mmCIF file of C-alpha atoms and ligand atoms in Angstrom:
data_model
loop_
_atom_site.group_PDB
_atom_site.id
_atom_site.type_symbol
_atom_site.label_atom_id
_atom_site.label_comp_id
_atom_site.label_asym_id
_atom_site.label_seq_id
_atom_site.Cartn_x
_atom_site.Cartn_y
_atom_site.Cartn_z
ATOM 1 C CA MET Q 1 128.314 138.333 50.220
ATOM 2 C CA PRO Q 2 125.054 137.044 51.803
ATOM 3 C CA ALA Q 3 123.298 140.517 52.624
ATOM 4 C CA ALA Q 4 124.319 140.930 56.693
ATOM 5 C CA GLY Q 5 124.739 136.943 57.127
ATOM 6 C CA HIS Q 6 121.282 135.798 55.592
ATOM 7 C CA VAL Q 7 122.278 133.401 52.263
ATOM 8 C CA PRO Q 8 119.212 133.796 50.095
ATOM 9 C CA VAL Q 9 117.654 130.520 49.451
ATOM 10 C CA LEU Q 10 117.215 129.711 45.509
ATOM 11 C CA ARG Q 11 116.856 133.544 44.772
ATOM 12 C CA ASP Q 12 117.316 133.418 41.567
ATOM 13 C CA ALA Q 13 114.592 130.945 40.678
ATOM 14 C CA PHE Q 14 112.647 133.213 43.219
ATOM 15 C CA VAL Q 15 113.061 136.441 41.440
ATOM 16 C CA GLU Q 16 112.477 134.621 37.730
ATOM 17 C CA ALA Q 17 109.070 133.219 38.969
ATOM 18 C CA LEU Q 18 107.593 136.462 40.854
ATOM 19 C CA CYS Q 19 109.310 139.654 38.328
ATOM 20 C CA HIS Q 20 107.037 139.162 35.290
ATOM 21 C CA ARG Q 21 107.064 142.976 34.097
ATOM 22 C CA PRO Q 22 109.668 145.019 35.211
ATOM 23 C CA ASP Q 23 107.540 148.113 36.029
ATOM 24 C CA GLY Q 24 105.296 146.258 38.291
ATOM 25 C CA ARG Q 25 103.911 146.415 42.008
ATOM 26 C CA TYR Q 26 105.469 143.432 44.406
ATOM 27 C CA VAL Q 27 105.726 143.173 47.773
ATOM 28 C CA ASP Q 28 108.653 140.364 49.407
ATOM 29 C CA ALA Q 29 105.996 139.492 52.915
ATOM 30 C CA THR Q 30 109.015 137.764 54.496
ATOM 31 C CA PHE Q 31 112.354 140.940 53.818
ATOM 32 C CA GLY Q 32 114.707 139.158 56.292
ATOM 33 C CA ARG Q 33 117.995 140.893 55.726
ATOM 34 C CA GLY Q 34 116.902 141.539 51.939
ATOM 35 C CA GLY Q 35 118.775 139.044 49.414
ATOM 36 C CA HIS Q 36 115.845 138.012 47.978
ATOM 37 C CA ALA Q 37 115.042 142.311 47.942
ATOM 38 C CA ARG Q 38 117.788 143.279 46.139
ATOM 39 C CA ALA Q 39 117.999 140.758 43.823
ATOM 40 C CA LEU Q 40 114.298 141.939 42.766
ATOM 41 C CA LEU Q 41 115.017 145.441 42.946
ATOM 42 C CA ALA Q 42 117.632 144.699 40.733
ATOM 43 C CA ARG Q 43 115.599 143.307 38.155
ATOM 44 C CA LEU Q 44 112.920 146.217 38.543
ATOM 45 C CA GLY Q 45 112.346 148.818 36.079
ATOM 46 C CA ALA Q 46 112.523 152.505 37.196
ATOM 47 C CA ALA Q 47 108.617 152.542 37.344
ATOM 48 C CA GLY Q 48 108.764 149.579 39.275
ATOM 49 C CA ARG Q 49 108.175 149.660 43.506
ATOM 50 C CA LEU Q 50 108.818 147.182 45.695
ATOM 51 C CA LEU Q 51 107.314 146.889 49.385
ATOM 52 C CA ALA Q 52 108.290 144.224 52.305
ATOM 53 C CA LEU Q 53 107.022 143.415 55.709
ATOM 54 C CA ASP Q 54 108.877 141.450 58.487
ATOM 55 C CA ARG Q 55 107.436 141.259 62.158
ATOM 56 C CA ASP Q 56 111.330 141.054 63.327
ATOM 57 C CA PRO Q 57 112.408 144.984 64.155
ATOM 58 C CA GLU Q 58 116.248 144.112 63.705
ATOM 59 C CA ALA Q 59 115.017 143.054 60.045
ATOM 60 C CA VAL Q 60 113.576 146.169 59.550
ATOM 61 C CA ALA Q 61 115.982 148.357 60.733
ATOM 62 C CA GLU Q 62 118.167 146.429 57.995
ATOM 63 C CA GLY Q 63 115.235 147.643 55.657
ATOM 64 C CA ARG Q 64 115.356 151.053 56.447
ATOM 65 C CA ARG Q 65 118.854 151.460 55.353
ATOM 66 C CA LEU Q 66 117.780 149.927 51.740
ATOM 67 C CA VAL Q 67 114.933 152.649 52.125
ATOM 68 C CA ALA Q 68 117.769 155.398 51.952
ATOM 69 C CA GLU Q 69 119.269 153.863 49.040
ATOM 70 C CA ASP Q 70 116.980 152.927 46.634
ATOM 71 C CA GLY Q 71 113.375 155.006 45.843
ATOM 72 C CA ARG Q 72 111.543 151.997 44.877
ATOM 73 C CA PHE Q 73 111.466 150.494 47.978
ATOM 74 C CA SER Q 74 109.402 150.538 51.378
ATOM 75 C CA ILE Q 75 109.249 148.568 54.255
ATOM 76 C CA ARG Q 76 106.868 147.885 56.743
ATOM 77 C CA HIS Q 77 107.019 146.462 60.741
ATOM 78 C CA ALA Q 78 103.810 144.111 60.360
ATOM 79 C CA PRO Q 79 102.889 140.735 60.410
ATOM 80 C CA PHE Q 80 102.347 139.517 56.708
ATOM 81 C CA GLY Q 81 99.097 138.166 58.900
ATOM 82 C CA GLU Q 82 98.084 141.502 58.548
ATOM 83 C CA LEU Q 83 98.893 142.060 54.668
ATOM 84 C CA ASP Q 84 95.424 142.958 53.891
ATOM 85 C CA ALA Q 85 95.654 145.666 55.917
ATOM 86 C CA VAL Q 86 99.136 146.396 55.273
ATOM 87 C CA LEU Q 87 98.358 146.917 51.565
ATOM 88 C CA ALA Q 88 94.582 148.534 52.194
ATOM 89 C CA ASP Q 89 97.327 151.435 53.792
ATOM 90 C CA GLU Q 90 99.294 151.894 51.287
ATOM 91 C CA GLY Q 91 96.715 152.081 48.881
ATOM 92 C CA TRP Q 92 97.602 148.844 46.833
ATOM 93 C CA ASN Q 93 94.663 147.343 45.690
ATOM 94 C CA GLU Q 94 96.004 144.990 42.854
ATOM 95 C CA VAL Q 95 100.138 143.749 42.942
ATOM 96 C CA ASP Q 96 101.806 141.716 40.382
ATOM 97 C CA GLY Q 97 103.550 139.527 42.890
ATOM 98 C CA VAL Q 98 103.700 138.516 46.216
ATOM 99 C CA GLY Q 99 106.766 136.566 47.338
ATOM 100 C CA PHE Q 100 107.220 134.744 51.002
ATOM 101 C CA ASP Q 101 110.259 133.010 52.065
ATOM 102 C CA LEU Q 102 109.395 131.475 55.205
ATOM 103 C CA GLY Q 103 110.899 130.461 58.953
ATOM 104 C CA VAL Q 104 113.421 132.029 60.728
ATOM 105 C CA SER Q 105 116.783 133.638 58.978
ATOM 106 C CA SER Q 106 120.135 133.452 59.891
ATOM 107 C CA PRO Q 107 120.756 136.306 62.499
ATOM 108 C CA GLN Q 108 117.330 135.289 64.003
ATOM 109 C CA LEU Q 109 119.140 131.445 64.483
ATOM 110 C CA ASP Q 110 122.536 132.317 65.250
ATOM 111 C CA GLU Q 111 121.774 135.113 68.103
ATOM 112 C CA ALA Q 112 121.027 133.163 71.553
ATOM 113 C CA GLY Q 113 119.404 135.754 72.985
ATOM 114 C CA ARG Q 114 116.201 135.484 70.705
ATOM 115 C CA GLY Q 115 115.964 131.930 72.082
ATOM 116 C CA PHE Q 116 115.882 129.997 68.833
ATOM 117 C CA SER Q 117 118.140 127.182 68.922
ATOM 118 C CA PHE Q 118 119.361 124.588 71.184
ATOM 119 C CA GLY Q 119 123.896 124.395 71.457
ATOM 120 C CA ARG Q 120 123.640 128.230 71.941
ATOM 121 C CA GLU Q 121 121.845 128.714 75.777
ATOM 122 C CA GLY Q 122 119.410 131.338 75.513
ATOM 123 C CA PRO Q 123 116.094 132.442 76.924
ATOM 124 C CA LEU Q 124 113.186 130.734 76.282
ATOM 125 C CA ASP Q 125 111.681 133.667 74.063
ATOM 126 C CA MET Q 126 111.656 132.334 70.263
ATOM 127 C CA ARG Q 127 109.752 135.506 69.044
ATOM 128 C CA MET Q 128 110.392 136.874 65.165
ATOM 129 C CA ASP Q 129 108.547 140.108 66.959
ATOM 130 C CA PRO Q 130 110.243 140.410 70.506
ATOM 131 C CA THR Q 131 108.167 144.023 70.950
ATOM 132 C CA ARG Q 132 104.585 141.730 71.181
ATOM 133 C CA GLY Q 133 102.602 138.912 72.444
ATOM 134 C CA PRO Q 134 103.653 136.530 74.662
ATOM 135 C CA SER Q 135 107.455 134.574 74.845
ATOM 136 C CA LEU Q 136 107.654 130.714 75.018
ATOM 137 C CA ALA Q 137 108.240 131.266 78.489
ATOM 138 C CA ASP Q 138 104.765 132.955 79.075
ATOM 139 C CA ARG Q 139 103.254 129.745 77.209
ATOM 140 C CA LEU Q 140 105.123 127.464 79.262
ATOM 141 C CA ALA Q 141 103.724 128.895 82.477
ATOM 142 C CA ARG Q 142 100.488 128.328 81.384
ATOM 143 C CA VAL Q 143 100.047 125.626 79.304
ATOM 144 C CA ASP Q 144 99.064 122.126 79.835
ATOM 145 C CA GLU Q 145 100.230 118.769 79.480
ATOM 146 C CA ARG Q 146 97.838 117.359 76.567
ATOM 147 C CA THR Q 147 97.907 120.594 74.729
ATOM 148 C CA LEU Q 148 101.363 121.029 74.991
ATOM 149 C CA ALA Q 149 101.799 117.160 73.298
ATOM 150 C CA ARG Q 150 99.665 118.321 71.120
ATOM 151 C CA VAL Q 151 101.544 121.192 69.665
ATOM 152 C CA LEU Q 152 105.059 118.661 69.356
ATOM 153 C CA ARG Q 153 102.593 116.559 67.569
ATOM 154 C CA ASP Q 154 100.791 118.825 65.240
ATOM 155 C CA HIS Q 155 103.799 121.156 64.478
ATOM 156 C CA GLY Q 156 106.712 119.071 65.257
ATOM 157 C CA ASP Q 157 105.878 115.394 64.106
ATOM 158 C CA GLU Q 158 107.310 114.531 67.052
ATOM 159 C CA ARG Q 159 107.112 110.577 67.860
ATOM 160 C CA TYR Q 160 107.273 111.163 71.752
ATOM 161 C CA ALA Q 161 105.494 114.075 71.839
ATOM 162 C CA ALA Q 162 103.826 113.382 75.230
ATOM 163 C CA ARG Q 163 107.062 111.962 76.954
ATOM 164 C CA ILE Q 164 108.559 115.453 75.939
ATOM 165 C CA ALA Q 165 105.668 117.495 76.887
ATOM 166 C CA ARG Q 166 105.598 115.380 79.980
ATOM 167 C CA ALA Q 167 109.075 116.482 81.297
ATOM 168 C CA ILE Q 168 109.415 119.994 79.726
ATOM 169 C CA LEU Q 169 105.900 120.715 82.253
ATOM 170 C CA ARG Q 170 108.023 118.336 84.709
ATOM 171 C CA ALA Q 171 111.303 120.381 84.982
ATOM 172 C CA ARG Q 172 108.996 124.032 84.496
ATOM 173 C CA ARG Q 173 107.527 122.400 88.243
ATOM 174 C CA GLU Q 174 110.565 121.811 89.699
ATOM 175 C CA GLY Q 175 111.889 125.150 88.382
ATOM 176 C CA ARG Q 176 114.352 124.178 85.795
ATOM 177 C CA MET Q 177 112.898 125.411 82.799
ATOM 178 C CA LYS Q 178 114.821 128.499 82.070
ATOM 179 C CA THR Q 179 117.053 128.496 79.132
ATOM 180 C CA THR Q 180 116.921 126.800 75.531
ATOM 181 C CA ARG Q 181 120.331 123.969 77.644
ATOM 182 C CA ASP Q 182 117.306 124.118 79.916
ATOM 183 C CA LEU Q 183 114.650 122.656 77.311
ATOM 184 C CA GLU Q 184 117.351 120.590 75.065
ATOM 185 C CA ASN Q 185 117.961 118.841 77.928
ATOM 186 C CA ALA Q 186 114.727 117.839 79.136
ATOM 187 C CA CYS Q 187 114.024 116.309 74.982
ATOM 188 C CA PHE Q 188 117.194 114.526 75.694
ATOM 189 C CA HIS Q 189 116.276 113.075 78.753
ATOM 190 C CA ALA Q 190 112.339 112.368 77.567
ATOM 191 C CA VAL Q 191 113.506 110.585 74.795
ATOM 192 C CA PRO Q 192 114.484 106.543 74.762
ATOM 193 C CA PRO Q 193 118.033 106.378 74.726
ATOM 194 C CA HIS Q 194 118.233 104.728 71.490
ATOM 195 C CA ALA Q 195 116.901 107.997 70.384
ATOM 196 C CA ARG Q 196 119.073 110.036 71.858
ATOM 197 C CA TYR Q 197 122.389 109.960 69.324
ATOM 198 C CA GLY Q 198 120.959 109.355 65.705
ATOM 199 C CA ARG Q 199 121.799 112.184 63.151
ATOM 200 C CA THR Q 200 119.360 114.643 64.102
ATOM 201 C CA HIS Q 201 119.590 116.390 68.154
ATOM 202 C CA PRO Q 202 116.395 114.722 69.881
ATOM 203 C CA ALA Q 203 115.550 118.419 70.669
ATOM 204 C CA THR Q 204 115.375 119.253 66.783
ATOM 205 C CA ARG Q 205 111.632 119.312 66.363
ATOM 206 C CA THR Q 206 110.500 120.658 69.646
ATOM 207 C CA PHE Q 207 112.446 123.517 68.769
ATOM 208 C CA GLN Q 208 110.367 123.505 65.714
ATOM 209 C CA ALA Q 209 107.132 122.743 66.941
ATOM 210 C CA LEU Q 210 107.499 125.051 69.805
ATOM 211 C CA ARG Q 211 108.410 128.117 67.467
ATOM 212 C CA ILE Q 212 105.490 127.660 65.108
ATOM 213 C CA TRP Q 213 103.682 127.911 68.063
ATOM 214 C CA VAL Q 214 104.706 131.017 69.742
ATOM 215 C CA ASN Q 215 104.770 132.781 66.823
ATOM 216 C CA ASP Q 216 101.364 131.377 65.205
ATOM 217 C CA GLU Q 217 103.523 130.653 61.896
ATOM 218 C CA MET Q 218 100.222 128.320 60.555
ATOM 219 C CA GLY Q 219 97.703 131.147 61.415
ATOM 220 C CA GLN Q 220 99.711 133.951 60.066
ATOM 221 C CA LEU Q 221 100.419 131.916 56.654
ATOM 222 C CA GLU Q 222 96.069 130.800 55.711
ATOM 223 C CA ALA Q 223 95.801 135.354 56.695
ATOM 224 C CA GLY Q 224 98.763 136.161 54.715
ATOM 225 C CA LEU Q 225 98.268 133.076 51.856
ATOM 226 C CA ASN Q 226 94.796 134.535 51.096
ATOM 227 C CA ALA Q 227 95.115 137.967 51.375
ATOM 228 C CA ALA Q 228 98.028 137.664 48.206
ATOM 229 C CA MET Q 229 95.703 135.421 46.018
ATOM 230 C CA ASP Q 230 93.204 138.391 47.078
ATOM 231 C CA HIS Q 231 94.901 140.893 46.043
ATOM 232 C CA LEU Q 232 97.138 139.791 42.685
ATOM 233 C CA ALA Q 233 96.367 141.432 39.504
ATOM 234 C CA PRO Q 234 95.346 138.947 36.635
ATOM 235 C CA GLY Q 235 98.803 137.333 35.765
ATOM 236 C CA GLY Q 236 99.965 138.061 38.803
ATOM 237 C CA ARG Q 237 102.109 135.644 40.769
ATOM 238 C CA LEU Q 238 102.628 133.844 44.345
ATOM 239 C CA VAL Q 239 105.932 132.383 45.054
ATOM 240 C CA VAL Q 240 106.119 130.521 48.661
ATOM 241 C CA ILE Q 241 109.486 128.741 50.101
ATOM 242 C CA SER Q 242 108.659 126.674 52.661
ATOM 243 C CA PHE Q 243 111.145 124.942 54.831
ATOM 244 C CA HIS Q 244 109.049 121.913 56.585
ATOM 245 C CA SER Q 245 106.334 119.481 55.365
ATOM 246 C CA GLY Q 246 103.517 120.605 57.429
ATOM 247 C CA GLU Q 247 104.039 124.157 56.239
ATOM 248 C CA ASP Q 248 104.451 122.992 52.262
ATOM 249 C CA ARG Q 249 101.197 120.910 52.955
ATOM 250 C CA ARG Q 250 99.773 123.856 54.267
ATOM 251 C CA VAL Q 251 100.785 126.126 51.154
ATOM 252 C CA ARG Q 252 99.740 123.235 48.382
ATOM 253 C CA ASP Q 253 96.109 122.968 50.536
ATOM 254 C CA LEU Q 254 95.231 126.747 50.264
ATOM 255 C CA ILE Q 255 96.388 127.565 46.624
ATOM 256 C CA GLU Q 256 94.679 124.104 45.980
ATOM 257 C CA ALA Q 257 91.671 125.391 47.164
ATOM 258 C CA ARG Q 258 91.695 128.371 44.516
ATOM 259 C CA VAL Q 259 92.967 126.100 41.463
ATOM 260 C CA HIS Q 260 90.382 123.960 41.899
ATOM 261 C CA PRO Q 261 87.569 125.385 44.355
ATOM 262 C CA CYS Q 262 84.805 123.489 42.795
ATOM 263 C CA THR Q 263 82.955 121.039 45.887
ATOM 264 C CA CYS Q 264 80.556 119.588 43.529
ATOM 265 C CA PRO Q 265 80.802 115.421 43.342
ATOM 266 C CA PRO Q 266 82.886 114.019 40.965
ATOM 267 C CA GLU Q 267 79.570 112.110 39.346
ATOM 268 C CA PHE Q 268 78.159 115.710 38.532
ATOM 269 C CA PRO Q 269 78.084 116.250 34.688
ATOM 270 C CA VAL Q 270 78.650 119.722 35.386
ATOM 271 C CA CYS Q 271 79.236 122.192 37.946
ATOM 272 C CA VAL Q 272 76.316 123.633 39.719
ATOM 273 C CA CYS Q 273 78.474 125.167 42.865
ATOM 274 C CA GLY Q 274 79.517 127.497 41.042
ATOM 275 C CA ARG Q 275 82.641 127.825 42.349
ATOM 276 C CA THR Q 276 85.491 128.934 39.684
ATOM 277 C CA PRO Q 277 88.962 128.743 39.301
ATOM 278 C CA SER Q 278 90.619 132.043 40.534
ATOM 279 C CA MET Q 279 94.699 130.820 40.619
ATOM 280 C CA ARG Q 280 96.313 128.415 38.211
ATOM 281 C CA TRP Q 281 99.886 126.750 39.590
ATOM 282 C CA LEU Q 282 103.120 127.620 37.194
ATOM 283 C CA GLN Q 283 104.970 125.345 39.531
ATOM 284 C CA LYS Q 284 103.424 122.687 41.936
ATOM 285 C CA LYS Q 285 105.516 119.694 41.931
ATOM 286 C CA PRO Q 286 108.013 122.359 44.566
ATOM 287 C CA LEU Q 287 111.109 122.989 42.950
ATOM 288 C CA ARG Q 288 114.623 122.153 45.580
ATOM 289 C CA PRO Q 289 117.599 123.845 45.481
ATOM 290 C CA SER Q 290 120.555 122.013 43.368
ATOM 291 C CA GLU Q 291 122.964 120.192 45.046
ATOM 292 C CA ALA Q 292 125.224 122.399 45.034
ATOM 293 C CA GLU Q 293 123.593 125.031 46.185
ATOM 294 C CA CYS Q 294 122.748 122.740 49.085
ATOM 295 C CA ALA Q 295 126.417 121.750 49.878
ATOM 296 C CA ALA Q 296 127.281 125.793 50.052
ATOM 297 C CA ASN Q 297 124.415 126.453 52.314
ATOM 298 C CA PRO Q 298 122.939 123.878 54.501
ATOM 299 C CA ARG Q 299 119.846 125.736 55.335
ATOM 300 C CA ALA Q 300 118.633 125.564 51.908
ATOM 301 C CA ARG Q 301 118.434 121.559 52.300
ATOM 302 C CA THR Q 302 114.489 121.967 52.844
ATOM 303 C CA ALA Q 303 113.481 124.034 51.122
ATOM 304 C CA ARG Q 304 110.738 123.712 48.145
ATOM 305 C CA MET Q 305 109.206 126.075 45.947
ATOM 306 C CA ARG Q 306 105.252 126.716 44.696
ATOM 307 C CA VAL Q 307 104.496 128.692 42.371
ATOM 308 C CA ALA Q 308 101.075 129.877 40.821
ATOM 309 C CA GLU Q 309 99.330 132.943 38.945
ATOM 310 C CA ARG Q 310 96.441 134.628 39.184
ATOM 311 C CA LEU Q 311 93.352 134.083 36.122
ATOM 312 C CA ALA Q 312 92.013 137.048 34.353
HETATM 313 C C1 SAM A 401 113.691 133.128 55.632
HETATM 314 S S1 SAM A 401 113.952 134.992 56.054
HETATM 315 C C2 SAM A 401 113.479 135.734 54.936
HETATM 316 C C3 SAM A 401 114.859 135.791 54.178
HETATM 317 C C4 SAM A 401 115.229 136.735 53.122
HETATM 318 N N1 SAM A 401 113.774 136.103 52.079
HETATM 319 C C5 SAM A 401 116.241 136.964 52.692
HETATM 320 O O1 SAM A 401 116.832 137.004 51.319
HETATM 321 O O2 SAM A 401 116.996 137.616 53.231
HETATM 322 C C6 SAM A 401 112.232 134.925 57.373
HETATM 323 C C7 SAM A 401 111.563 136.564 57.844
HETATM 324 O O3 SAM A 401 110.291 136.140 57.482
HETATM 325 C C8 SAM A 401 110.397 137.192 58.636
HETATM 326 N N2 SAM A 401 108.969 136.434 59.180
HETATM 327 C C9 SAM A 401 108.687 135.386 59.066
HETATM 328 N N3 SAM A 401 107.152 134.953 59.459
HETATM 329 C C10 SAM A 401 106.844 136.510 59.537
HETATM 330 C C11 SAM A 401 105.500 137.045 59.656
HETATM 331 N N4 SAM A 401 104.344 136.059 59.369
HETATM 332 N N5 SAM A 401 104.991 138.077 59.193
HETATM 333 C C12 SAM A 401 106.302 138.875 58.976
HETATM 334 N N6 SAM A 401 107.442 138.235 58.669
HETATM 335 C C13 SAM A 401 107.669 137.040 58.352
HETATM 336 C C14 SAM A 401 111.547 136.516 59.908
HETATM 337 O O4 SAM A 401 111.666 137.762 61.212
HETATM 338 C C15 SAM A 401 112.490 136.556 58.844
HETATM 339 O O5 SAM A 401 113.477 137.567 58.909
#
């Protein structure tokens, strides 16, 4: 049975890649409902330790129940962009593995009140941590049209970004932008008629882009992955599951910068920049879920997993 409504994606591959020492110290940077964490604890020995993070208070509440069941487990309510400070606070200078299962959990998407989904009317919120930072409504109240169009293009690859941004801000000025249904309607009417009834709903990319913007997901990713790689012990593993191509590209580039850090021109016979590799790829070509997993769990369809190891 999935842990409280979230089916963990690529669970066995994730645990297999991450856990190379059963008595090691591990971090699950995205606890969610604990599907990966529980599978990892099942692999760890009595001396193994798992520290989890999540920025969502509801995920952390679920994690506290697991703390009561298993003395090897602990959880912190923090964004993984603050991983460096969390590890310092725990006195964990080196860890044997850090796993990230990015994006939102099924309970977050399914609960209309969080404002993540179209098709379910809810407030314009979209914060993974509703106790911190501006909501989507707060941001839309201040943003200008050019910035909004850039957000839709950069984080959603939305080809009708300019038209949708204009429609959202017009609706806001006219007092017609209060709920996720209003946002969905604005997207639907902004795109040309032939684009309204395709395979994906015309609001899909806008909702994704706005969620990434509200939660500063790209800033979080950069800070979180860099902190993870800084704290890996030799042989320690970094495992990352991402769910859209922009995110996966960023993961690849952040790891690649440590696999091939040398900046010398290719015609130089020897390296003079002095930057030496600190990571190596274990899974460079992303691992995808099987057809059977995607059929059983449609949210797995876009998942890609990359794995790298800290060099000595
Ligand atoms: C896909 S779910 C993880 C599911 C989890 N692996 C499981 O098996 O139940 C992603 C989780 O990561 C959390 N999350 C996303 N970005 C985060 C960040 N920057 N810092 C901490 N948690 C984050 C979300 O709140 C959500 O609970």
